[in-house]
XYZ file of C-alpha atoms in Angstrom:
222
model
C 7.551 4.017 -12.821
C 4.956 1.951 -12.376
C 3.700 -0.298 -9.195
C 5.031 -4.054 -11.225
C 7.768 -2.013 -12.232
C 8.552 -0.878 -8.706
C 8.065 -4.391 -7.057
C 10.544 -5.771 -9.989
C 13.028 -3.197 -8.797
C 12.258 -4.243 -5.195
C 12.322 -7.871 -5.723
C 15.592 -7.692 -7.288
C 17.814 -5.549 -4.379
C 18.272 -8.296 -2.000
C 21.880 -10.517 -2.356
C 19.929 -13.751 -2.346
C 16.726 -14.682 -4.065
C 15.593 -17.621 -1.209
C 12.811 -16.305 1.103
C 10.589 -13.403 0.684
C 7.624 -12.365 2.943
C 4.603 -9.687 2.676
C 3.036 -9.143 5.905
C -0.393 -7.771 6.544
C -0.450 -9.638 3.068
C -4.387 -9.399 2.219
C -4.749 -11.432 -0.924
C -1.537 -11.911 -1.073
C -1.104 -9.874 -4.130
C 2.432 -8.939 -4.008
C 3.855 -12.429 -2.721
C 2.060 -13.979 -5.940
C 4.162 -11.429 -8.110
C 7.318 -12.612 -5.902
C 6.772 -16.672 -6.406
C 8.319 -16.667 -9.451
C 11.203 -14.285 -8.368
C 12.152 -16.301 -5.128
C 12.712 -20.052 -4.019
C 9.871 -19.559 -1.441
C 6.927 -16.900 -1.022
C 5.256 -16.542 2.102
C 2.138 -14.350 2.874
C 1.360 -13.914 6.357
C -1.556 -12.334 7.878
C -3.804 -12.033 11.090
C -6.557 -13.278 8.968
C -7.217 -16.263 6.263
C -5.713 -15.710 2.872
C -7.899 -16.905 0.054
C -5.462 -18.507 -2.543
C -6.558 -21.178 -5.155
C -5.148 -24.365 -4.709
C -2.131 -24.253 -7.342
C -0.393 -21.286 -6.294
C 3.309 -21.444 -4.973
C 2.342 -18.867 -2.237
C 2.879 -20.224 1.305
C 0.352 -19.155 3.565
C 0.643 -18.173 6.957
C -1.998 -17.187 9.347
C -0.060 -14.824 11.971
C 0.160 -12.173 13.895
C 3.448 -9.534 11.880
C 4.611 -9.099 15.306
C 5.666 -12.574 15.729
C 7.184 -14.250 12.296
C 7.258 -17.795 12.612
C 10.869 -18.038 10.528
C 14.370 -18.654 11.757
C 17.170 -15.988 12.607
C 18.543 -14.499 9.497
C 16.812 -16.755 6.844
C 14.854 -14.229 4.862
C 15.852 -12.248 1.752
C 12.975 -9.733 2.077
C 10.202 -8.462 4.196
C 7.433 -5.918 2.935
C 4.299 -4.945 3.525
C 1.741 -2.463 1.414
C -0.529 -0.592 3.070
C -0.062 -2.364 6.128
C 2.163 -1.638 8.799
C 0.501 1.399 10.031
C -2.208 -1.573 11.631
C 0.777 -3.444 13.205
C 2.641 -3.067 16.544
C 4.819 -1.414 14.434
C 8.463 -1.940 17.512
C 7.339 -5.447 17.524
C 7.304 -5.815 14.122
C 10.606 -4.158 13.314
C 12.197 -6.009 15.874
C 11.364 -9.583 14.178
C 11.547 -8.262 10.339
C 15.481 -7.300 11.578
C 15.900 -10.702 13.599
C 14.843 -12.618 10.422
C 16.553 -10.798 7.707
C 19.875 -12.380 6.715
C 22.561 -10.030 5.937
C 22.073 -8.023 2.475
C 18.318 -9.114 3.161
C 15.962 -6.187 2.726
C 12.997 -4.347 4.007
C 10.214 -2.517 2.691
C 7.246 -0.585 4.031
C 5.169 0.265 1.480
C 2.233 2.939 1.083
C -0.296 4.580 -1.088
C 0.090 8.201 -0.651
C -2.907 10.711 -1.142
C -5.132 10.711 -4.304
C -4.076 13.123 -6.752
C -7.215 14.389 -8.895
C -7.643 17.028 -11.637
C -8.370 20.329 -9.818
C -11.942 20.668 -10.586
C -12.879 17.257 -9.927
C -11.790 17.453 -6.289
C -13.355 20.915 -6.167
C -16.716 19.318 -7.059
C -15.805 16.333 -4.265
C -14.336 18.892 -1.319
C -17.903 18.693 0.183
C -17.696 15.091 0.336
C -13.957 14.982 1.515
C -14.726 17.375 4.155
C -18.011 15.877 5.503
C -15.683 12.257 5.782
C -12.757 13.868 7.185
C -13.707 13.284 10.847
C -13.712 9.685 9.566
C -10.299 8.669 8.547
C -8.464 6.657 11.057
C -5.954 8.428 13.276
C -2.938 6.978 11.655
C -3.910 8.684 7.991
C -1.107 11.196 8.036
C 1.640 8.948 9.141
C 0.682 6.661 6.068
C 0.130 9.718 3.489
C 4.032 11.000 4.928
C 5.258 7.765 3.816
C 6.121 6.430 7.103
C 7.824 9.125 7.557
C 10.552 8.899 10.248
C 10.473 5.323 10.096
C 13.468 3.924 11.585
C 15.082 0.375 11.425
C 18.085 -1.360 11.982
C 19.659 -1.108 8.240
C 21.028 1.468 5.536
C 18.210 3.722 3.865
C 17.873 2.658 0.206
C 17.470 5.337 -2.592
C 14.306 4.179 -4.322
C 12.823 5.266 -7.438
C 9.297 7.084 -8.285
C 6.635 5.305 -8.354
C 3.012 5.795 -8.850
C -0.410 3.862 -9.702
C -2.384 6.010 -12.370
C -5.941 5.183 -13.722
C -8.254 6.518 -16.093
C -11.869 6.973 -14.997
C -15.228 8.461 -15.185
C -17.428 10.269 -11.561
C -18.750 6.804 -11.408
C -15.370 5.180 -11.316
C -14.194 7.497 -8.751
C -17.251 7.542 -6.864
C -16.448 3.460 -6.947
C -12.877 4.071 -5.357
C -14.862 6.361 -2.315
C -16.813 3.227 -1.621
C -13.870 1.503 -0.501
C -12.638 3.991 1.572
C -12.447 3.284 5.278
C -13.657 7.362 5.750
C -16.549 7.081 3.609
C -17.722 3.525 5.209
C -17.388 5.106 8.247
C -19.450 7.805 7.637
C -21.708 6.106 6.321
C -21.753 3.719 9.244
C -22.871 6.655 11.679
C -25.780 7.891 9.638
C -24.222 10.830 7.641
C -26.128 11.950 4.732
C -22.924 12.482 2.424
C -23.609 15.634 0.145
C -23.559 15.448 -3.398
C -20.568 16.699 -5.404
C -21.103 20.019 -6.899
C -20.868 19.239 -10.740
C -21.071 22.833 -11.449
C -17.883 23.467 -11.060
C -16.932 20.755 -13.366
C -14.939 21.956 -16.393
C -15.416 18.689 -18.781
C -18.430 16.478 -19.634
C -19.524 14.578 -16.559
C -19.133 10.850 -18.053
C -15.597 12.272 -19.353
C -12.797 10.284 -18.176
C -10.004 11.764 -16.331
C -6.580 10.424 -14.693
C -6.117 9.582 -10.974
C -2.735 8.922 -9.585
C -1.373 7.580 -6.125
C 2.074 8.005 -5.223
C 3.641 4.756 -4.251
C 5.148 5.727 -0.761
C 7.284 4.161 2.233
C 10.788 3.180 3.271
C 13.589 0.506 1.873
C 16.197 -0.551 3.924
C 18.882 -3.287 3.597
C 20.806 -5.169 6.455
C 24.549 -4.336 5.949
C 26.544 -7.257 4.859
């Protein structure tokens, strides 16, 4: 399945259709995909949110700890990539308080990069040298959120993955953003270069890279 086909599965458990909210929203992304789904969108984030003008998005500039919304007047909550940077009790205390009954509640998460074998062979030097790097919570977001627990009934959720085609160039353009990689190169490390030899295609060949599409569902009981 893919991501839009996930969220479309998503959108669609909760009873009602009135309020939905992504926290630690970003660019508010996924609560543009849900305006046309739901009565009212809301994006809410510790920093600005850059939307143009005409969207339906409601903006919120907060902290996901404290959810300016009323007791039990949301359909659904979710974040992507997200809640790992939250005081995650806090959080899970007011995503429960505001949920109405049959309301849901979603942490989302990309899981680890899967890459043909002898592509990351040719990258392990650069994984390893950017390893030190990653922040502390990494393997609590590549579990899934695993052991997550909140105050609803676990939902059975389907597959889901993100899948591109690209080239070394396009991959070495997905590194960049990497929190590891700025890191490293924030304290002066001389990253190595990949060790093509090892390469068993063309190096401007293109190649598939997936992500898993990771995390929790729950929904309040009715």
């Amino acid at each position: 399945m893919k991501p839009d086909q996930f969220l479309s599965w998503l959108s669609a458990l909760p009873l009602c259709k009135g309020t939905s909210v992504e926290c630690g929203a970003g660019s508010a992304e996924i609560a543009q995909f849900l305006a046309n789904r739901y009565a009212t969108s809301c994006a809410v984030d510790i920093n600005p949110i850059p939307l143009l003008p005409d969207t339906l998005v409601k903006a919120m500039c907060v902290d996901a700890g404290v959810l300016p919304f009323e007791d039990s007047s949301v359909d659904l909550v979710l974040s992507m990539q997200a809640l790992h940077h939250f005081d995650v009790a806090k959080h899970l205390a007011e995503a429960r308080r505001i949920l109405r009954p049959g309301g849901v509640f979603a942490a989302l998460c990309w899981g680890e990069i899967s890459l043909p074998d002898d592509v990351r062979h040719a990258y392990t030097p650069i994984f390893d040298a950017i390893a030190p790097f990653w922040e502390p919570q990494r393997a609590f977001v590549l579990s899934g959120y695993k052991g997550l627990e909140f105050a609803g009934v676990s939902v059975t959720r389907p597959r889901a993955e993100m899948r591109r085609k690209c080239n070394l160039d396009g991959l070495e353009e997905v590194m960049a953003t990497w929190s590891a990689v700025q890191g490293a190169i924030t304290a002066g490390i001389d990253l190595p270069d990949p060790d093509l030899s090892v390469l068993r295609k063309d190096e401007n060949a293109k190649f598939d890279i997936r992500w898993p599409l990771l995390g929790p569902v729950f929904r309040v009981p009715t």
